[in-house]
Amino acid sequence: MKLVFAGTPEVAVPALDALIASGRHEVAAVVTRPDAPAGRGRRLVASPVAERAEEAGIEVLKPAKPRDEEFLARLREIAPDCCPVVAYGALLPKVALDVPARGWVNLHFSLLPAWRGAAPVQHSVMAGDEVTGASTFLIEEGLDSGPVYGVLTEEVRPTDTSGDLLTRLAFAGAGLLAATMDGIEDGTLHAVPQPAEGVTLAPKITVEDAQVQWSAPALRVDRVVRGCTPAPGAWTLFRGERLKLVQAAPVLDRTDLAPGELSAGKNNVYVGTGSHAVELLWVQPQGKKPMRAADWARGVRIAHGELLGL
């Protein structure tokens, strides 16, 4: 088939690579978000998908909005059979959805209908799911509600951050998306409507969502830290400034600390929660690089009974 691939961040690159490498389909163009400011200089930088497409000599389309008439005219001119999508980052209007004969097929990083929305992997980790996965589905105007072509499952490991899990799903999902394109072309795959039961939503995680509540149980604190790593980053307050929590671990045998209460030894930093303690392993003070929590604690000289979160 002739394909136009839509995607933007690094997590979409493995799928683009898989489609290019398959040799079975022609990736005629790539649609991605416009260049965005990045770094201290805030200079405009192309998306990872745009960079990879340019390396491969593939035409890159960067519409401000996918309903822009110039973009739609070019899409109709290319006349793709199908448009595979991975984390494109913009809603596709019906006028764009109607262009490819076999539609737009999205690779979504959850087992639909669970975790429809922008942040399925983060929500899966924060909810304590033991198993998640990826799904390919035909895009409709509803939010991730279209019929499903294929799925794969992936174990959520006890120490997984959302970044760890998303990386594994990006590579496994690349194979699923390529296989879905093959199955659509040869007629062996047919989309099946999603069940009405089991729908959960996964909206974007905000900075406010990532603030750790020390009155919560230790397992909840651990899930928030892992689910918000690397972005937007779990955080708390220490002496009125934000302290990012990069890595932590529940300590099941320590229950002597009040919620938010700090206890620092030579090589360990513990903080109380609504149940047992959590050990802080890596933190990032405001304006500084990540560091071992024990080194941070020595530098700030934590007082007896001092609290996080105030």
PDB file of C-alpha atoms in Angstrom:
ATOM      1  CA  MET A   1       0.000   0.000   0.000  1.00  0.00           C
ATOM      2  CA  LYS A   2       0.969   3.636  -0.351  1.00  0.00           C
ATOM      3  CA  LEU A   3       1.218   5.036   3.188  1.00  0.00           C
ATOM      4  CA  VAL A   4       1.379   8.475   4.773  1.00  0.00           C
ATOM      5  CA  PHE A   5       2.734   8.065   8.310  1.00  0.00           C
ATOM      6  CA  ALA A   6       1.658  10.508  11.058  1.00  0.00           C
ATOM      7  CA  GLY A   7       3.704  10.852  14.241  1.00  0.00           C
ATOM      8  CA  THR A   8       5.792  13.316  16.215  1.00  0.00           C
ATOM      9  CA  PRO A   9       7.874  12.214  19.266  1.00  0.00           C
ATOM     10  CA  GLU A  10      10.730   9.761  19.652  1.00  0.00           C
ATOM     11  CA  VAL A  11       8.301   7.000  20.666  1.00  0.00           C
ATOM     12  CA  ALA A  12       6.877   7.044  17.105  1.00  0.00           C
ATOM     13  CA  VAL A  13      10.235   6.528  15.373  1.00  0.00           C
ATOM     14  CA  PRO A  14      10.453   2.709  15.823  1.00  0.00           C
ATOM     15  CA  ALA A  15       7.114   2.305  14.004  1.00  0.00           C
ATOM     16  CA  LEU A  16       8.251   4.527  11.143  1.00  0.00           C
ATOM     17  CA  ASP A  17      11.477   2.531  10.923  1.00  0.00           C
ATOM     18  CA  ALA A  18       9.537  -0.749  10.862  1.00  0.00           C
ATOM     19  CA  LEU A  19       7.346   0.433   7.992  1.00  0.00           C
ATOM     20  CA  ILE A  20      10.342   1.700   6.005  1.00  0.00           C
ATOM     21  CA  ALA A  21      12.243  -1.544   6.612  1.00  0.00           C
ATOM     22  CA  SER A  22       9.350  -3.842   5.733  1.00  0.00           C
ATOM     23  CA  GLY A  23       9.844  -3.228   2.015  1.00  0.00           C
ATOM     24  CA  ARG A  24       6.239  -4.200   1.416  1.00  0.00           C
ATOM     25  CA  HIS A  25       4.668  -0.746   1.557  1.00  0.00           C
ATOM     26  CA  GLU A  26       5.708   2.667   0.277  1.00  0.00           C
ATOM     27  CA  VAL A  27       5.965   5.408   2.895  1.00  0.00           C
ATOM     28  CA  ALA A  28       5.205   8.263   0.522  1.00  0.00           C
ATOM     29  CA  ALA A  29       5.188  11.051   3.141  1.00  0.00           C
ATOM     30  CA  VAL A  30       5.200  11.801   6.848  1.00  0.00           C
ATOM     31  CA  VAL A  31       2.865  14.158   8.735  1.00  0.00           C
ATOM     32  CA  THR A  32       4.230  15.623  11.948  1.00  0.00           C
ATOM     33  CA  ARG A  33       3.756  18.590  14.249  1.00  0.00           C
ATOM     34  CA  PRO A  34       5.459  21.876  13.297  1.00  0.00           C
ATOM     35  CA  ASP A  35       8.970  22.630  14.540  1.00  0.00           C
ATOM     36  CA  ALA A  36       8.906  23.637  18.204  1.00  0.00           C
ATOM     37  CA  PRO A  37      11.250  25.737  20.395  1.00  0.00           C
ATOM     38  CA  ALA A  38      13.647  23.669  22.511  1.00  0.00           C
ATOM     39  CA  GLY A  39      16.706  24.100  24.719  1.00  0.00           C
ATOM     40  CA  ARG A  40      17.989  27.216  26.454  1.00  0.00           C
ATOM     41  CA  GLY A  41      18.161  29.159  23.220  1.00  0.00           C
ATOM     42  CA  ARG A  42      14.542  28.204  22.410  1.00  0.00           C
ATOM     43  CA  ARG A  43      15.478  27.684  18.775  1.00  0.00           C
ATOM     44  CA  LEU A  44      13.033  25.843  16.548  1.00  0.00           C
ATOM     45  CA  VAL A  45      13.736  22.118  16.326  1.00  0.00           C
ATOM     46  CA  ALA A  46      12.141  19.528  14.035  1.00  0.00           C
ATOM     47  CA  SER A  47      10.343  16.595  15.645  1.00  0.00           C
ATOM     48  CA  PRO A  48      12.171  13.237  15.955  1.00  0.00           C
ATOM     49  CA  VAL A  49       9.828  11.788  13.294  1.00  0.00           C
ATOM     50  CA  ALA A  50      10.596  14.673  10.920  1.00  0.00           C
ATOM     51  CA  GLU A  51      14.336  14.174  11.396  1.00  0.00           C
ATOM     52  CA  ARG A  52      14.089  10.437  10.739  1.00  0.00           C
ATOM     53  CA  ALA A  53      11.944  10.977   7.629  1.00  0.00           C
ATOM     54  CA  GLU A  54      14.374  13.537   6.238  1.00  0.00           C
ATOM     55  CA  GLU A  55      17.254  11.097   6.778  1.00  0.00           C
ATOM     56  CA  ALA A  56      15.292   8.517   4.774  1.00  0.00           C
ATOM     57  CA  GLY A  57      14.506  10.994   1.989  1.00  0.00           C
ATOM     58  CA  ILE A  58      10.757  11.003   2.704  1.00  0.00           C
ATOM     59  CA  GLU A  59       8.603  14.098   2.158  1.00  0.00           C
ATOM     60  CA  VAL A  60       7.643  15.784   5.444  1.00  0.00           C
ATOM     61  CA  LEU A  61       4.365  17.678   5.939  1.00  0.00           C
ATOM     62  CA  LYS A  62       4.080  19.988   8.969  1.00  0.00           C
ATOM     63  CA  PRO A  63       0.599  21.536   8.971  1.00  0.00           C
ATOM     64  CA  ALA A  64      -0.214  23.938  11.812  1.00  0.00           C
ATOM     65  CA  LYS A  65      -3.586  22.165  11.875  1.00  0.00           C
ATOM     66  CA  PRO A  66      -4.564  19.010   9.956  1.00  0.00           C
ATOM     67  CA  ARG A  67      -7.603  20.813   8.567  1.00  0.00           C
ATOM     68  CA  ASP A  68      -5.390  23.356   6.728  1.00  0.00           C
ATOM     69  CA  GLU A  69      -6.480  23.368   3.092  1.00  0.00           C
ATOM     70  CA  GLU A  70      -2.929  23.331   1.731  1.00  0.00           C
ATOM     71  CA  PHE A  71      -2.183  20.165   3.715  1.00  0.00           C
ATOM     72  CA  LEU A  72      -5.437  18.491   2.705  1.00  0.00           C
ATOM     73  CA  ALA A  73      -4.781  19.286  -0.960  1.00  0.00           C
ATOM     74  CA  ARG A  74      -1.323  17.685  -0.758  1.00  0.00           C
ATOM     75  CA  LEU A  75      -2.732  14.657   1.059  1.00  0.00           C
ATOM     76  CA  ARG A  76      -5.333  14.164  -1.664  1.00  0.00           C
ATOM     77  CA  GLU A  77      -2.619  14.562  -4.286  1.00  0.00           C
ATOM     78  CA  ILE A  78      -0.508  11.823  -2.682  1.00  0.00           C
ATOM     79  CA  ALA A  79      -3.662   9.655  -2.466  1.00  0.00           C
ATOM     80  CA  PRO A  80      -2.509   7.235   0.261  1.00  0.00           C
ATOM     81  CA  ASP A  81      -4.211   3.874   0.659  1.00  0.00           C
ATOM     82  CA  CYS A  82      -3.819   4.055   4.443  1.00  0.00           C
ATOM     83  CA  CYS A  83      -2.365   6.430   7.054  1.00  0.00           C
ATOM     84  CA  PRO A  84      -0.703   4.725  10.072  1.00  0.00           C
ATOM     85  CA  VAL A  85      -0.502   6.969  13.150  1.00  0.00           C
ATOM     86  CA  VAL A  86       1.651   6.908  16.302  1.00  0.00           C
ATOM     87  CA  ALA A  87       1.439   9.789  18.803  1.00  0.00           C
ATOM     88  CA  TYR A  88       0.818  12.460  16.185  1.00  0.00           C
ATOM     89  CA  GLY A  89      -0.468  14.949  18.743  1.00  0.00           C
ATOM     90  CA  ALA A  90      -3.394  16.625  16.974  1.00  0.00           C
ATOM     91  CA  LEU A  91      -7.025  15.690  16.410  1.00  0.00           C
ATOM     92  CA  LEU A  92      -7.799  14.622  12.853  1.00  0.00           C
ATOM     93  CA  PRO A  93     -10.951  16.173  11.354  1.00  0.00           C
ATOM     94  CA  LYS A  94     -13.374  14.109   9.293  1.00  0.00           C
ATOM     95  CA  VAL A  95     -12.269  15.876   6.119  1.00  0.00           C
ATOM     96  CA  ALA A  96      -8.778  14.395   6.657  1.00  0.00           C
ATOM     97  CA  LEU A  97     -10.044  11.011   7.869  1.00  0.00           C
ATOM     98  CA  ASP A  98     -11.962  10.586   4.616  1.00  0.00           C
ATOM     99  CA  VAL A  99      -8.920  10.925   2.327  1.00  0.00           C
ATOM    100  CA  PRO A 100      -7.217   7.477   2.532  1.00  0.00           C
ATOM    101  CA  ALA A 101      -9.321   4.637   1.132  1.00  0.00           C
ATOM    102  CA  ARG A 102      -8.508   2.376   4.095  1.00  0.00           C
ATOM    103  CA  GLY A 103      -8.546   5.082   6.742  1.00  0.00           C
ATOM    104  CA  TRP A 104      -6.134   6.170   9.450  1.00  0.00           C
ATOM    105  CA  VAL A 105      -4.915   3.352  11.700  1.00  0.00           C
ATOM    106  CA  ASN A 106      -3.591   4.318  15.120  1.00  0.00           C
ATOM    107  CA  LEU A 107      -1.089   2.451  17.306  1.00  0.00           C
ATOM    108  CA  HIS A 108      -2.261   3.186  20.859  1.00  0.00           C
ATOM    109  CA  PHE A 109      -0.302   2.111  23.928  1.00  0.00           C
ATOM    110  CA  SER A 110      -3.029   0.378  25.931  1.00  0.00           C
ATOM    111  CA  LEU A 111      -5.381  -2.582  25.710  1.00  0.00           C
ATOM    112  CA  LEU A 112      -8.442  -0.733  24.445  1.00  0.00           C
ATOM    113  CA  PRO A 113     -11.001   0.178  25.667  1.00  0.00           C
ATOM    114  CA  ALA A 114      -8.803   0.727  28.743  1.00  0.00           C
ATOM    115  CA  TRP A 115      -6.917   4.035  28.972  1.00  0.00           C
ATOM    116  CA  ARG A 116      -8.286   5.992  26.040  1.00  0.00           C
ATOM    117  CA  GLY A 117      -6.541   9.344  25.797  1.00  0.00           C
ATOM    118  CA  ALA A 118      -3.180  11.115  25.711  1.00  0.00           C
ATOM    119  CA  ALA A 119      -1.330   9.378  28.569  1.00  0.00           C
ATOM    120  CA  PRO A 120      -2.241   5.666  28.656  1.00  0.00           C
ATOM    121  CA  VAL A 121       1.136   4.391  29.865  1.00  0.00           C
ATOM    122  CA  GLN A 122       1.421   6.913  32.695  1.00  0.00           C
ATOM    123  CA  HIS A 123      -2.082   6.108  33.914  1.00  0.00           C
ATOM    124  CA  SER A 124      -1.442   2.371  33.672  1.00  0.00           C
ATOM    125  CA  VAL A 125       1.637   2.627  35.915  1.00  0.00           C
ATOM    126  CA  MET A 126      -0.086   4.980  38.357  1.00  0.00           C
ATOM    127  CA  ALA A 127      -3.108   2.665  38.589  1.00  0.00           C
ATOM    128  CA  GLY A 128      -0.914  -0.321  39.444  1.00  0.00           C
ATOM    129  CA  ASP A 129      -1.823  -2.382  36.369  1.00  0.00           C
ATOM    130  CA  GLU A 130       0.068  -5.666  36.192  1.00  0.00           C
ATOM    131  CA  VAL A 131      -0.471  -6.056  32.438  1.00  0.00           C
ATOM    132  CA  THR A 132      -0.931  -3.493  29.688  1.00  0.00           C
ATOM    133  CA  GLY A 133      -0.208  -3.557  25.960  1.00  0.00           C
ATOM    134  CA  ALA A 134      -0.807  -1.878  22.633  1.00  0.00           C
ATOM    135  CA  SER A 135      -3.678  -1.816  20.152  1.00  0.00           C
ATOM    136  CA  THR A 136      -4.060  -0.889  16.511  1.00  0.00           C
ATOM    137  CA  PHE A 137      -7.454   0.552  15.616  1.00  0.00           C
ATOM    138  CA  LEU A 138      -9.283   2.434  12.892  1.00  0.00           C
ATOM    139  CA  ILE A 139      -9.558   6.096  13.856  1.00  0.00           C
ATOM    140  CA  GLU A 140     -13.062   7.543  14.118  1.00  0.00           C
ATOM    141  CA  GLU A 141     -14.131  10.984  15.306  1.00  0.00           C
ATOM    142  CA  GLY A 142     -14.531   9.711  18.895  1.00  0.00           C
ATOM    143  CA  LEU A 143     -11.616   9.534  21.373  1.00  0.00           C
ATOM    144  CA  ASP A 144      -9.739   6.263  20.687  1.00  0.00           C
ATOM    145  CA  SER A 145     -13.106   4.547  20.219  1.00  0.00           C
ATOM    146  CA  GLY A 146     -12.670   2.943  16.781  1.00  0.00           C
ATOM    147  CA  PRO A 147     -12.734  -0.790  16.000  1.00  0.00           C
ATOM    148  CA  VAL A 148      -9.556  -2.730  16.828  1.00  0.00           C
ATOM    149  CA  TYR A 149      -7.376  -4.629  14.348  1.00  0.00           C
ATOM    150  CA  GLY A 150      -4.798  -6.187  16.669  1.00  0.00           C
ATOM    151  CA  VAL A 151      -3.371  -6.183  20.205  1.00  0.00           C
ATOM    152  CA  LEU A 152      -0.262  -7.253  22.080  1.00  0.00           C
ATOM    153  CA  THR A 153       0.270  -7.546  25.837  1.00  0.00           C
ATOM    154  CA  GLU A 154       3.174  -6.392  27.975  1.00  0.00           C
ATOM    155  CA  GLU A 155       3.877  -7.038  31.660  1.00  0.00           C
ATOM    156  CA  VAL A 156       4.223  -3.981  33.864  1.00  0.00           C
ATOM    157  CA  ARG A 157       7.308  -4.705  35.975  1.00  0.00           C
ATOM    158  CA  PRO A 158       7.368  -3.643  39.648  1.00  0.00           C
ATOM    159  CA  THR A 159      10.063  -1.007  39.088  1.00  0.00           C
ATOM    160  CA  ASP A 160       8.927   0.236  35.660  1.00  0.00           C
ATOM    161  CA  THR A 161       8.739   3.961  35.089  1.00  0.00           C
ATOM    162  CA  SER A 162       6.359   5.119  32.384  1.00  0.00           C
ATOM    163  CA  GLY A 163       9.466   5.819  30.281  1.00  0.00           C
ATOM    164  CA  ASP A 164      10.716   2.228  30.647  1.00  0.00           C
ATOM    165  CA  LEU A 165       7.339   0.764  29.738  1.00  0.00           C
ATOM    166  CA  LEU A 166       6.717   3.139  26.843  1.00  0.00           C
ATOM    167  CA  THR A 167      10.087   2.280  25.298  1.00  0.00           C
ATOM    168  CA  ARG A 168       9.271  -1.437  25.311  1.00  0.00           C
ATOM    169  CA  LEU A 169       5.794  -0.809  23.916  1.00  0.00           C
ATOM    170  CA  ALA A 170       7.161   1.458  21.170  1.00  0.00           C
ATOM    171  CA  PHE A 171       9.377  -1.304  19.791  1.00  0.00           C
ATOM    172  CA  ALA A 172       6.868  -4.130  20.256  1.00  0.00           C
ATOM    173  CA  GLY A 173       4.102  -1.924  18.860  1.00  0.00           C
ATOM    174  CA  ALA A 174       6.152  -1.124  15.768  1.00  0.00           C
ATOM    175  CA  GLY A 175       5.927  -4.768  14.749  1.00  0.00           C
ATOM    176  CA  LEU A 176       2.203  -4.813  15.510  1.00  0.00           C
ATOM    177  CA  LEU A 177       1.584  -1.762  13.317  1.00  0.00           C
ATOM    178  CA  ALA A 178       3.594  -3.215  10.429  1.00  0.00           C
ATOM    179  CA  ALA A 179       1.715  -6.520  10.720  1.00  0.00           C
ATOM    180  CA  THR A 180      -1.571  -4.606  10.796  1.00  0.00           C
ATOM    181  CA  MET A 181      -0.684  -2.853   7.531  1.00  0.00           C
ATOM    182  CA  ASP A 182       0.102  -6.256   5.977  1.00  0.00           C
ATOM    183  CA  GLY A 183      -3.177  -7.749   7.203  1.00  0.00           C
ATOM    184  CA  ILE A 184      -5.235  -4.832   5.924  1.00  0.00           C
ATOM    185  CA  GLU A 185      -3.625  -5.089   2.518  1.00  0.00           C
ATOM    186  CA  ASP A 186      -4.105  -8.828   2.069  1.00  0.00           C
ATOM    187  CA  GLY A 187      -7.588  -8.880   3.633  1.00  0.00           C
ATOM    188  CA  THR A 188      -6.768 -11.176   6.569  1.00  0.00           C
ATOM    189  CA  LEU A 189      -7.443  -8.522   9.247  1.00  0.00           C
ATOM    190  CA  HIS A 190     -10.841  -7.044  10.014  1.00  0.00           C
ATOM    191  CA  ALA A 191     -11.471  -4.424  12.686  1.00  0.00           C
ATOM    192  CA  VAL A 192     -13.631  -5.548  15.626  1.00  0.00           C
ATOM    193  CA  PRO A 193     -15.731  -3.014  17.602  1.00  0.00           C
ATOM    194  CA  GLN A 194     -14.491  -2.267  21.102  1.00  0.00           C
ATOM    195  CA  PRO A 195     -16.606  -3.599  23.982  1.00  0.00           C
ATOM    196  CA  ALA A 196     -18.808  -1.066  25.747  1.00  0.00           C
ATOM    197  CA  GLU A 197     -17.582  -2.254  29.164  1.00  0.00           C
ATOM    198  CA  GLY A 198     -14.157  -1.511  30.643  1.00  0.00           C
ATOM    199  CA  VAL A 199     -13.702   1.985  29.242  1.00  0.00           C
ATOM    200  CA  THR A 200     -11.221   4.088  31.233  1.00  0.00           C
ATOM    201  CA  LEU A 201      -9.805   7.489  30.339  1.00  0.00           C
ATOM    202  CA  ALA A 202      -6.175   8.635  30.358  1.00  0.00           C
ATOM    203  CA  PRO A 203      -6.023  12.426  30.063  1.00  0.00           C
ATOM    204  CA  LYS A 204      -2.693  14.234  29.963  1.00  0.00           C
ATOM    205  CA  ILE A 205      -0.903  14.210  33.333  1.00  0.00           C
ATOM    206  CA  THR A 206      -0.584  17.771  34.636  1.00  0.00           C
ATOM    207  CA  VAL A 207       2.103  19.181  36.909  1.00  0.00           C
ATOM    208  CA  GLU A 208      -0.553  19.350  39.649  1.00  0.00           C
ATOM    209  CA  ASP A 209      -1.310  15.634  39.184  1.00  0.00           C
ATOM    210  CA  ALA A 210       2.384  14.886  39.712  1.00  0.00           C
ATOM    211  CA  GLN A 211       2.580  16.440  43.191  1.00  0.00           C
ATOM    212  CA  VAL A 212       3.100  13.657  45.725  1.00  0.00           C
ATOM    213  CA  GLN A 213       0.553  13.450  48.548  1.00  0.00           C
ATOM    214  CA  TRP A 214       2.427  12.035  51.539  1.00  0.00           C
ATOM    215  CA  SER A 215      -0.807  11.084  53.306  1.00  0.00           C
ATOM    216  CA  ALA A 216      -1.360   8.462  50.592  1.00  0.00           C
ATOM    217  CA  PRO A 217      -0.093   4.878  51.096  1.00  0.00           C
ATOM    218  CA  ALA A 218       3.523   4.158  50.168  1.00  0.00           C
ATOM    219  CA  LEU A 219       2.518   2.015  47.173  1.00  0.00           C
ATOM    220  CA  ARG A 220       0.511   4.937  45.771  1.00  0.00           C
ATOM    221  CA  VAL A 221       3.471   7.290  46.246  1.00  0.00           C
ATOM    222  CA  ASP A 222       5.733   4.797  44.465  1.00  0.00           C
ATOM    223  CA  ARG A 223       3.302   4.524  41.530  1.00  0.00           C
ATOM    224  CA  VAL A 224       3.022   8.298  41.173  1.00  0.00           C
ATOM    225  CA  VAL A 225       6.818   8.672  41.112  1.00  0.00           C
ATOM    226  CA  ARG A 226       7.233   5.902  38.542  1.00  0.00           C
ATOM    227  CA  GLY A 227       4.224   6.956  36.473  1.00  0.00           C
ATOM    228  CA  CYS A 228       5.396  10.568  36.240  1.00  0.00           C
ATOM    229  CA  THR A 229       8.977   9.650  35.268  1.00  0.00           C
ATOM    230  CA  PRO A 230      10.372  11.041  33.028  1.00  0.00           C
ATOM    231  CA  ALA A 231       7.525  13.521  32.458  1.00  0.00           C
ATOM    232  CA  PRO A 232       6.156  15.643  33.939  1.00  0.00           C
ATOM    233  CA  GLY A 233       8.207  14.473  36.942  1.00  0.00           C
ATOM    234  CA  ALA A 234       6.840  13.733  40.413  1.00  0.00           C
ATOM    235  CA  TRP A 235       7.581  16.483  42.907  1.00  0.00           C
ATOM    236  CA  THR A 236       7.092  17.771  46.416  1.00  0.00           C
ATOM    237  CA  LEU A 237       7.990  20.903  48.352  1.00  0.00           C
ATOM    238  CA  PHE A 238      11.047  21.228  50.607  1.00  0.00           C
ATOM    239  CA  ARG A 239      11.597  24.499  52.440  1.00  0.00           C
ATOM    240  CA  GLY A 240       9.245  26.217  50.026  1.00  0.00           C
ATOM    241  CA  GLU A 241      10.963  25.052  46.824  1.00  0.00           C
ATOM    242  CA  ARG A 242      10.108  22.209  44.459  1.00  0.00           C
ATOM    243  CA  LEU A 243      12.050  18.988  44.836  1.00  0.00           C
ATOM    244  CA  LYS A 244      11.669  16.528  41.969  1.00  0.00           C
ATOM    245  CA  LEU A 245      11.517  12.857  42.981  1.00  0.00           C
ATOM    246  CA  VAL A 246      13.402  10.884  40.354  1.00  0.00           C
ATOM    247  CA  GLN A 247      13.480   7.463  42.017  1.00  0.00           C
ATOM    248  CA  ALA A 248      12.005   6.070  45.223  1.00  0.00           C
ATOM    249  CA  ALA A 249      11.148   2.675  46.703  1.00  0.00           C
ATOM    250  CA  PRO A 250       8.702   1.522  49.404  1.00  0.00           C
ATOM    251  CA  VAL A 251      10.259   0.250  52.638  1.00  0.00           C
ATOM    252  CA  LEU A 252       7.793  -2.251  54.044  1.00  0.00           C
ATOM    253  CA  ASP A 253       9.388  -2.675  57.487  1.00  0.00           C
ATOM    254  CA  ARG A 254       9.455   0.982  58.566  1.00  0.00           C
ATOM    255  CA  THR A 255       6.314   2.635  59.953  1.00  0.00           C
ATOM    256  CA  ASP A 256       7.709   5.101  62.531  1.00  0.00           C
ATOM    257  CA  LEU A 257       7.553   8.254  60.382  1.00  0.00           C
ATOM    258  CA  ALA A 258       4.583  10.604  60.041  1.00  0.00           C
ATOM    259  CA  PRO A 259       3.383  11.470  56.515  1.00  0.00           C
ATOM    260  CA  GLY A 260       6.051  13.653  54.893  1.00  0.00           C
ATOM    261  CA  GLU A 261       8.492  13.318  57.818  1.00  0.00           C
ATOM    262  CA  LEU A 262      12.125  12.981  56.747  1.00  0.00           C
ATOM    263  CA  SER A 263      14.778  10.742  58.303  1.00  0.00           C
ATOM    264  CA  ALA A 264      18.293  10.930  56.873  1.00  0.00           C
ATOM    265  CA  GLY A 265      21.192   8.640  57.678  1.00  0.00           C
ATOM    266  CA  LYS A 266      24.666   8.405  56.184  1.00  0.00           C
ATOM    267  CA  ASN A 267      23.538   6.502  53.082  1.00  0.00           C
ATOM    268  CA  ASN A 268      19.726   6.561  53.196  1.00  0.00           C
ATOM    269  CA  VAL A 269      16.874   9.053  53.162  1.00  0.00           C
ATOM    270  CA  TYR A 270      13.431   7.941  54.275  1.00  0.00           C
ATOM    271  CA  VAL A 271      10.110   9.779  54.233  1.00  0.00           C
ATOM    272  CA  GLY A 272       6.873   8.802  55.912  1.00  0.00           C
ATOM    273  CA  THR A 273       3.590   8.194  54.081  1.00  0.00           C
ATOM    274  CA  GLY A 274       0.061   7.198  55.044  1.00  0.00           C
ATOM    275  CA  SER A 275       1.308   3.619  55.526  1.00  0.00           C
ATOM    276  CA  HIS A 276       4.987   2.600  55.668  1.00  0.00           C
ATOM    277  CA  ALA A 277       8.026   4.648  54.655  1.00  0.00           C
ATOM    278  CA  VAL A 278       9.473   5.342  51.235  1.00  0.00           C
ATOM    279  CA  GLU A 279      13.203   5.537  50.597  1.00  0.00           C
ATOM    280  CA  LEU A 280      14.262   8.420  48.357  1.00  0.00           C
ATOM    281  CA  LEU A 281      16.979   7.202  45.993  1.00  0.00           C
ATOM    282  CA  TRP A 282      17.408  10.041  43.479  1.00  0.00           C
ATOM    283  CA  VAL A 283      16.106  13.605  43.669  1.00  0.00           C
ATOM    284  CA  GLN A 284      16.516  16.817  41.694  1.00  0.00           C
ATOM    285  CA  PRO A 285      16.509  20.120  43.588  1.00  0.00           C
ATOM    286  CA  GLN A 286      15.149  23.167  41.792  1.00  0.00           C
ATOM    287  CA  GLY A 287      17.668  24.494  39.264  1.00  0.00           C
ATOM    288  CA  LYS A 288      20.094  21.599  39.733  1.00  0.00           C
ATOM    289  CA  LYS A 289      20.882  18.235  38.151  1.00  0.00           C
ATOM    290  CA  PRO A 290      19.581  14.915  39.530  1.00  0.00           C
ATOM    291  CA  MET A 291      21.615  13.601  42.470  1.00  0.00           C
ATOM    292  CA  ARG A 292      21.607  10.771  44.954  1.00  0.00           C
ATOM    293  CA  ALA A 293      19.177  11.532  47.743  1.00  0.00           C
ATOM    294  CA  ALA A 294      21.793  10.858  50.423  1.00  0.00           C
ATOM    295  CA  ASP A 295      24.117  13.464  48.863  1.00  0.00           C
ATOM    296  CA  TRP A 296      21.255  15.953  48.706  1.00  0.00           C
ATOM    297  CA  ALA A 297      20.369  15.328  52.356  1.00  0.00           C
ATOM    298  CA  ARG A 298      23.943  15.913  53.514  1.00  0.00           C
ATOM    299  CA  GLY A 299      24.045  19.193  51.629  1.00  0.00           C
ATOM    300  CA  VAL A 300      20.801  20.613  53.043  1.00  0.00           C
ATOM    301  CA  ARG A 301      21.326  19.262  56.599  1.00  0.00           C
ATOM    302  CA  ILE A 302      17.850  17.971  57.334  1.00  0.00           C
ATOM    303  CA  ALA A 303      16.605  18.856  60.815  1.00  0.00           C
ATOM    304  CA  HIS A 304      14.966  16.318  63.122  1.00  0.00           C
ATOM    305  CA  GLY A 305      11.249  16.045  62.309  1.00  0.00           C
ATOM    306  CA  GLU A 306      11.517  18.177  59.141  1.00  0.00           C
ATOM    307  CA  LEU A 307       8.738  17.564  56.615  1.00  0.00           C
ATOM    308  CA  LEU A 308       8.310  17.355  52.882  1.00  0.00           C
ATOM    309  CA  GLY A 309       5.215  18.776  51.243  1.00  0.00           C
ATOM    310  CA  LEU A 310       4.776  22.000  53.205  1.00  0.00           C
TER     311      LEU A 310
END
